[in-house]
Amino acid sequence: MINNKIHEPLFHLTKRTSVNAKRAWALRCGAFIVSILLCAIITLIIVELNNQRLVSEGKAVDPYSIGQYFDDFFTGAFGTPKVVWGLFHETAILLLVALAVTPCFKMKFWNIGGEGQILMGGLGAAVAIQFMSGKASNASTIIVSIILAIAFGVVWAVIPALFKAKWNTNETLLTLMMNYIAICLVDFFISSVAVRNQTGKLNFLNWPGTVPPIGPADFAGRTYILKIVIVAVITTIIAIYMKYSKHGYEISVVGESPNTAKYVGINTKAVIIRTLVLCGVMCGICGFLLVSATSQTLNTESTVGGRGFVGVLISWLAQFNPIFMVLVSFLVVFIQKGSAGVALWQDGFNATSYSSVMTGIFFFLIIAVEFFVNYKLIFRSDIQAKIDNFNGKIKFAFTKKKNAEGSAILQDTNGEEQVEEAQPQIVEIESPASDETEAKEEE
Amino acid sequence: MKAIELVGITKTFGSVHANDDVTLDVEKGEILSLLGENGSGKTTLMNMLAGIYFPDAGHIFIDGKEVLIKSPIDAFKHKIGMVHQHFKLVDLFTAADNIILGEKMPRFSIKEKSQQYKHQAANEISALDANLDEKAKKKAIAKINNKRNLKICALPFIKFVKAVAFNYLPRNRAKKLQKIADQYGFDIDLKKKIYEMSVSEKQTVEIIKVLYRGADKLILDEPTAVLTPQEIQKLFAVMRKMRESGKSIIIITHKLNEVMEISDRVAVLRKGKYIGTVKTSETSEKELTEMMVGAKVDLNIDRQLPVDPQPRLVVEGLTVRNKDGLHAIEDVSFTVNGGEILGIAGISGNGQKELLEGIAGLQHVESGNIIFYNPKENKPVTFFHNDLKQVKKKAEIGMFHYPDGTPVDLKGKSNKEITKLVNDEQILYYENEVIDLKHRTPREIQELGIKLSFVPEDRLNMGLVGNMSIVDNMMLRSYRKGKSVFVNRKRPKALADKIIDDLGVVTPSDMTPVRRLSGGNVQKVLVGREISSSPKVLMSAYPVRGLDVNSSYLIYNLLNEQKARNTAVVYVGEDLDVLIALCDRILVLCGGKVSAIVDARKVTKEQLGLLMTKMPETVERYEYAIPKDTKTETVETNTEAEVKEEESNDKQ
C-alpha cells in the first residue's frame, strides 16, 4: 500500500535539545583517540614515502612501524623528567592565554587579539629590562618590568573595548588588526631602539634584572616551576571569579542577554571595559613571563608563537570552563610535544611544521565532533531499524557480559529491557542514542 | 475527493509529543477551523503540511495521492500556501514587489526548443509533395532548413529578452495581482510600501502572495490575533469568497466565536492529540470548549472593586522616540492608582512596549514627567532605603513625625539613639514621597528604593537569561546587595524553591536552565520573581502570551493578589475579552497616543476595537470619582458587602 522507501529521504538531521554530558565527553575523548590514530596513519604514509626517496638516493633507512611511532610519540611527551617539565610549562603558558581571553568570550566579546596583547606585555617587560638592567637593582627592574608589561597589555586590550563601548565597533576585526600593530611596534623597538649586537636580535639571557632560575632546570638551563605555580594560582582565581563573584555573574548576564543586562541595570559598557582590563592584566603577566623568564628574548616570530590563537581555541573547546581548560591545553601540548618527538627521529622532518599539522588534525576532529554532540542523524526507517537492531545486539552483549560478571546492573531496569533479554532478535530495540536524547527538527 | 488528508501524523520534539497520531481531512471548498489551546500542536501540524517540519511518522495525501513534503518548495508544488503568524515581508519593497519576489521565470529550455524545431522541420520535409522534381525539392528543403537554423539561432536572444522582460518589467504582473485582489474583494493598494502598511494590510499581502502563486489550499495561522474586530469581519468576507471559488482553507485559532462564525467544520486538538471533528452547525461553544480543554474550566476571572485607589504613578505628556527617530509614544498622560489594574489595549506595535520601557528607564524619554508617589504617609522610615545621613537630612527638612504627632528633631541625638528610634519604627513620614522617574536608569530606580516590577514582553530576551539556572535568574534583581565581592546564592535558592512550590513550576530541579522550561513555566518564574519583591507598581506586558488556560488563570490570580495588596498593576494585553474581564480601567493606545481611558466594567469589545483603530474626536478619560465616604452610594449593595469584607480582611 504505502512504500516507505520512496517516501522518505535517506537521512535527516535533528538537533538535540538536551545534551547528555556523559555522551558528549565520551564522543570528545573518542575524537581525541581517533585524531592520534589518524596522525599515526598519516605519519606512517609520509615516512614510507620519505624512506623510499632515501633508499633511491642510496641511503640506509631504519624500518618504521606504528609501534615505533607511539614509542617516539610518548618519548617526545614524557621521555625524561626534563621533557615532562617542558610539557607542563607549555601547558601552563597556553592555559594562561586561554584564561586571559575566557572572560571576554563568556561576555561574547570576541577578543582574538590575545597574540598582540601578550606581545605588548612582552614589549613592556623588554623596555624595562633594556633600560634598567644593570643600572638599577634587580628587584626594582623586575617590579618595573611587571608593571610595564601589565600596563602595555591593558592598553592593548582596552582600546578595542573603548571603541566597542563607545561606538559599538566590531571587536573581532579591531582586536585582530591590533595584533599586527603590536608586531610592528615590537619590530620597531628591536631594530631601532634596543639592538646592541651584530645579529640584530634581542637577547636578555641571564641579564641582571630578569627572573632568576628557580627549581630544576632543563637541558637549556631553563626553569619552569615558578611559572607553573603562578598559572595554577591564576587558574584558581579565575575559576572562582567566573563562578562565584558578582563580576563573573555580570559577565555571564551581559554575554547571554544584553537586553536583560540593561533591564536589571547593569552598566554594560563598564563591564566590557572592566573585563578587558582583566584580560589585559593576564596577557601582560603572560608577556612578562615569556620575555623575562622563559625565553629571555623578544622577537615577533617565536616569543608568542601563535599561542594567542591557540588559547582562543582552548577556551572554546573547554566551553569557557577553567578546569576543563587545564585538560584541553594539556592535550594540545601533549600532541604538540609528542609530534615533535616523532619528527626528531625522521630525516627531513621539520618538528615545528609537523607538530602544527598534527595539532591541526586534532583540532579539526575535536571541533567536528561537536556537530555530533549537538545534532543527530536519523536514517530512512528501514536502515534505521537495521542500525537499531545492531545497536540492540551490542547492548545485549554488553548487558550479558555484565550479568556474567555477576553484577546485575542493567543500563535501565525497565520492562522493555527484560523483554529484550529474553528475545533479543525479535524485539526492536531503541538505539542508545535515541533513548537518551531529545531531538528537535532543524528548520 | 479530499483536498488534504493527514493520516497518523506524529511529531516529537525530544520527549514532547507535539503531534501524536493525528488524522485530519479537508474537503474541497470548505473552511476548516483547527482549534486548540496554546501548545496543543496546531501550528506544528500545519508546519508539516507547509514543509517546514518533516513528520516522524504518518502520511500526507493531497487530492487523493500520497505525497512527500520535504520543504516549502514541495508544499508549493502541491498548491499548499501558508500565511504565518509572523509575516515574512521586505519592509522597503512595495506590496507588489513582495508578492512577485522569488518567483521563478517560466521554463525556457533552448535545447528542447531546438529539438522541437528540428522535429518540426523533419516533419515538414517528409510532408513535402512527392511529385516535386529534384531541383524544387532541394530548394524547398533548403528553405525549411534555413528557417529552422534561423529559429534555433534566435533562441538565445529570445531567452535573453524574455529574462530581461521578466526581471525588469513586472508592470503587467502588478495588474494581474490587482485583478486577484479585486476578485476576492481585498481592499488594498499594492503600490504601497510595506513599512507604510498596517498589520492587517500586511496580512492581506501575505494572503495575496499565496494566492498569486496558485495555492488552492490555504493555511492561515492565527490570522485574527493582530486584527481589530472590524478588520476580522473584512477578512472573513474574503475567506467566504475564496471558499466560493473552490479553495480549501484551514484556519488556526483558539477563539471560539470566530470558529462558530466562519468555519464549516471544526477539528480539535488537545495536547498534540486529535480529539475529533464536528460540524459547526451541529455544535456549540460550550461543547467545543470541553473538547478543547478536556475537563471543565471555570472561565470567570474574579474581579474585586479597587480598594482605596490613590494615585501611585502619574505619567504626564510622555513622549518616546523609537530607534528610527519616529514618535512611538506621543504626549501620553495617565494615572495608575494603587489597588487597581489598569489595562492597556491597542494593536501590537502601537507604543505599548515603548511606554512601559520608558517608565522602567529602559528607553530614553524625550519629554514628559513620570511621577511616582511612594506611599509613605504615616509609615516608619527604614534603613532599607535610607542610611543614617539621609535620615538626618530628611529630619532637618522636617519630613518626619513621632507616632504621637510631634515633629521629629534629631539635633543633639547620638547616632546610636537615632538608629534605635528608626529600628523601633518610631520615626514616621508626614507625606508620601514624590519621586520623578524621568531620565533615571533602572539601577537608579532600584537604588532609590522604588519597588517597580516589570514583566517584559519578550521573556527570554529581556527579563530572564535563558542559559542560566532558575536560581541564578532569581538573583538578577538582587545580586548587588551587600558589600561582598561574591554572590550569595542562598537566598535566591530559597526564593526559587518557594516559587517552584507556590506556583507549581514544572522543572527537574532549581538548577535547570530556564531555556529548557516550557513557556508557561518560564513566565511563572519571571512573574514569581517580579512579585517576590512586593512591588508598589507592577507592569506586565502580554504576561499570558503563549500560555495555556490554566497557566493564564494562575497569572490573572497573581495580578489580582497584587491588586488586593494595593499595588498599582499595569496589564498590557491583546485579548480584549480578558482585558474587559480582568481590568478596572482600560487605556486604549492608537498610534502611540491615548485614544481613551474607559471603565472596563462598561465598555464593549466593539467599542475598544474602534478606539484601537481610530482616534476619537474627544478623548474620554475615566477616573475614579469615588471619594471615600461616597463610595457606598455609588456601589451596588452586594458589591458593597464584598468591599467591606475585603477591608476587614485587610485589617486582619
mmCIF file of N, CA and C in Angstrom, chain B residues 560-604:
data_model
loop_
_atom_site.group_PDB
_atom_site.id
_atom_site.type_symbol
_atom_site.label_atom_id
_atom_site.label_comp_id
_atom_site.label_asym_id
_atom_site.label_seq_id
_atom_site.Cartn_x
_atom_site.Cartn_y
_atom_site.Cartn_z
ATOM 1 N N ASN B 560 -4.327 39.732 40.484
ATOM 2 C CA ASN B 560 -5.398 40.139 41.392
ATOM 3 C C ASN B 560 -4.915 40.192 42.825
ATOM 4 N N GLU B 561 -4.031 39.253 43.193
ATOM 5 C CA GLU B 561 -3.454 39.280 44.537
ATOM 6 C C GLU B 561 -2.697 40.573 44.760
ATOM 7 N N GLN B 562 -1.922 40.965 43.724
ATOM 8 C CA GLN B 562 -1.148 42.197 43.838
ATOM 9 C C GLN B 562 -2.084 43.391 43.980
ATOM 10 N N LYS B 563 -3.169 43.345 43.231
ATOM 11 C CA LYS B 563 -4.151 44.421 43.304
ATOM 12 C C LYS B 563 -4.711 44.499 44.729
ATOM 13 N N ALA B 564 -4.986 43.354 45.319
ATOM 14 C CA ALA B 564 -5.518 43.335 46.679
ATOM 15 C C ALA B 564 -4.488 43.860 47.672
ATOM 16 N N ARG B 565 -3.200 43.726 47.340
ATOM 17 C CA ARG B 565 -2.133 44.264 48.195
ATOM 18 C C ARG B 565 -1.976 45.776 48.021
ATOM 19 N N ASN B 566 -2.846 46.376 47.245
ATOM 20 C CA ASN B 566 -2.803 47.809 46.968
ATOM 21 C C ASN B 566 -1.651 48.190 46.030
ATOM 22 N N THR B 567 -1.204 47.241 45.228
ATOM 23 C CA THR B 567 -0.197 47.538 44.214
ATOM 24 C C THR B 567 -0.892 48.161 43.006
ATOM 25 N N ALA B 568 -0.193 49.062 42.342
ATOM 26 C CA ALA B 568 -0.718 49.584 41.088
ATOM 27 C C ALA B 568 -0.286 48.643 39.975
ATOM 28 N N VAL B 569 -1.235 47.993 39.320
ATOM 29 C CA VAL B 569 -0.903 46.999 38.313
ATOM 30 C C VAL B 569 -1.222 47.537 36.924
ATOM 31 N N VAL B 570 -0.255 47.430 36.022
ATOM 32 C CA VAL B 570 -0.486 47.787 34.627
ATOM 33 C C VAL B 570 -0.447 46.505 33.826
ATOM 34 N N TYR B 571 -1.499 46.247 33.050
ATOM 35 C CA TYR B 571 -1.579 44.997 32.309
ATOM 36 C C TYR B 571 -1.741 45.314 30.826
ATOM 37 N N VAL B 572 -0.724 45.012 30.041
ATOM 38 C CA VAL B 572 -0.836 45.185 28.593
ATOM 39 C C VAL B 572 -1.285 43.853 28.019
ATOM 40 N N GLY B 573 -2.412 43.865 27.337
ATOM 41 C CA GLY B 573 -2.934 42.592 26.834
ATOM 42 C C GLY B 573 -3.371 42.705 25.405
ATOM 43 N N GLU B 574 -3.604 41.538 24.785
ATOM 44 C CA GLU B 574 -4.085 41.544 23.398
ATOM 45 C C GLU B 574 -5.494 40.977 23.308
ATOM 46 N N ASP B 575 -5.837 40.100 24.273
ATOM 47 C CA ASP B 575 -7.166 39.504 24.237
ATOM 48 C C ASP B 575 -8.162 40.461 24.903
ATOM 49 N N LEU B 576 -9.041 41.049 24.088
ATOM 50 C CA LEU B 576 -9.947 42.064 24.610
ATOM 51 C C LEU B 576 -10.888 41.502 25.662
ATOM 52 N N ASP B 577 -11.306 40.233 25.488
ATOM 53 C CA ASP B 577 -12.202 39.625 26.478
ATOM 54 C C ASP B 577 -11.555 39.614 27.852
ATOM 55 N N VAL B 578 -10.284 39.240 27.861
ATOM 56 C CA VAL B 578 -9.560 39.170 29.140
ATOM 57 C C VAL B 578 -9.408 40.572 29.715
ATOM 58 N N LEU B 579 -9.051 41.533 28.858
ATOM 59 C CA LEU B 579 -8.873 42.906 29.334
ATOM 60 C C LEU B 579 -10.151 43.397 30.002
ATOM 61 N N ILE B 580 -11.284 43.124 29.355
ATOM 62 C CA ILE B 580 -12.554 43.605 29.890
ATOM 63 C C ILE B 580 -12.905 42.888 31.189
ATOM 64 N N ALA B 581 -12.524 41.616 31.269
ATOM 65 C CA ALA B 581 -12.910 40.846 32.460
ATOM 66 C C ALA B 581 -11.967 41.087 33.638
ATOM 67 N N LEU B 582 -10.698 41.402 33.342
ATOM 68 C CA LEU B 582 -9.696 41.462 34.416
ATOM 69 C C LEU B 582 -9.496 42.878 34.967
ATOM 70 N N CYS B 583 -9.513 43.881 34.069
ATOM 71 C CA CYS B 583 -9.038 45.204 34.471
ATOM 72 C C CYS B 583 -10.143 46.038 35.078
ATOM 73 N N ASP B 584 -9.723 47.109 35.766
ATOM 74 C CA ASP B 584 -10.680 48.064 36.293
ATOM 75 C C ASP B 584 -10.899 49.194 35.304
ATOM 76 N N ARG B 585 -9.792 49.682 34.751
ATOM 77 C CA ARG B 585 -9.905 50.702 33.710
ATOM 78 C C ARG B 585 -9.047 50.242 32.544
ATOM 79 N N ILE B 586 -9.392 50.701 31.361
ATOM 80 C CA ILE B 586 -8.596 50.328 30.198
ATOM 81 C C ILE B 586 -8.162 51.578 29.463
ATOM 82 N N LEU B 587 -6.847 51.665 29.246
ATOM 83 C CA LEU B 587 -6.304 52.756 28.448
ATOM 84 C C LEU B 587 -6.100 52.210 27.037
ATOM 85 N N VAL B 588 -6.635 52.920 26.056
ATOM 86 C CA VAL B 588 -6.506 52.428 24.684
ATOM 87 C C VAL B 588 -5.477 53.276 23.950
ATOM 88 N N LEU B 589 -4.491 52.604 23.381
ATOM 89 C CA LEU B 589 -3.473 53.301 22.612
ATOM 90 C C LEU B 589 -3.792 53.167 21.132
ATOM 91 N N CYS B 590 -3.622 54.266 20.423
ATOM 92 C CA CYS B 590 -3.817 54.217 18.975
ATOM 93 C C CYS B 590 -2.719 55.062 18.351
ATOM 94 N N GLY B 591 -1.820 54.420 17.638
ATOM 95 C CA GLY B 591 -0.720 55.146 17.010
ATOM 96 C C GLY B 591 0.129 55.921 18.004
ATOM 97 N N GLY B 592 0.341 55.359 19.196
ATOM 98 C CA GLY B 592 1.204 55.997 20.183
ATOM 99 C C GLY B 592 0.531 57.086 20.980
ATOM 100 N N LYS B 593 -0.768 57.273 20.756
ATOM 101 C CA LYS B 593 -1.496 58.287 21.527
ATOM 102 C C LYS B 593 -2.615 57.615 22.305
ATOM 103 N N VAL B 594 -3.017 58.270 23.380
ATOM 104 C CA VAL B 594 -4.132 57.725 24.154
ATOM 105 C C VAL B 594 -5.423 58.071 23.427
ATOM 106 N N SER B 595 -6.178 57.056 23.012
ATOM 107 C CA SER B 595 -7.437 57.384 22.350
ATOM 108 C C SER B 595 -8.583 57.362 23.344
ATOM 109 N N ALA B 596 -8.380 56.729 24.499
ATOM 110 C CA ALA B 596 -9.402 56.798 25.549
ATOM 111 C C ALA B 596 -8.911 56.071 26.782
ATOM 112 N N ILE B 597 -9.442 56.485 27.933
ATOM 113 C CA ILE B 597 -9.302 55.687 29.147
ATOM 114 C C ILE B 597 -10.733 55.406 29.583
ATOM 115 N N VAL B 598 -11.106 54.123 29.589
ATOM 116 C CA VAL B 598 -12.520 53.792 29.791
ATOM 117 C C VAL B 598 -12.696 52.886 31.003
ATOM 118 N N ASP B 599 -13.940 52.824 31.458
ATOM 119 C CA ASP B 599 -14.295 51.942 32.562
ATOM 120 C C ASP B 599 -14.450 50.525 32.007
ATOM 121 N N ALA B 600 -13.632 49.612 32.480
ATOM 122 C CA ALA B 600 -13.650 48.263 31.918
ATOM 123 C C ALA B 600 -14.954 47.544 32.207
ATOM 124 N N ARG B 601 -15.667 48.012 33.220
ATOM 125 C CA ARG B 601 -16.911 47.320 33.572
ATOM 126 C C ARG B 601 -18.036 47.691 32.616
ATOM 127 N N LYS B 602 -17.856 48.774 31.855
ATOM 128 C CA LYS B 602 -18.955 49.217 30.998
ATOM 129 C C LYS B 602 -18.647 49.094 29.507
ATOM 130 N N VAL B 603 -17.384 49.013 29.158
ATOM 131 C CA VAL B 603 -17.014 49.081 27.748
ATOM 132 C C VAL B 603 -17.319 47.749 27.049
ATOM 133 N N THR B 604 -17.529 47.799 25.734
ATOM 134 C CA THR B 604 -17.712 46.558 24.976
ATOM 135 C C THR B 604 -16.508 46.361 24.058
#
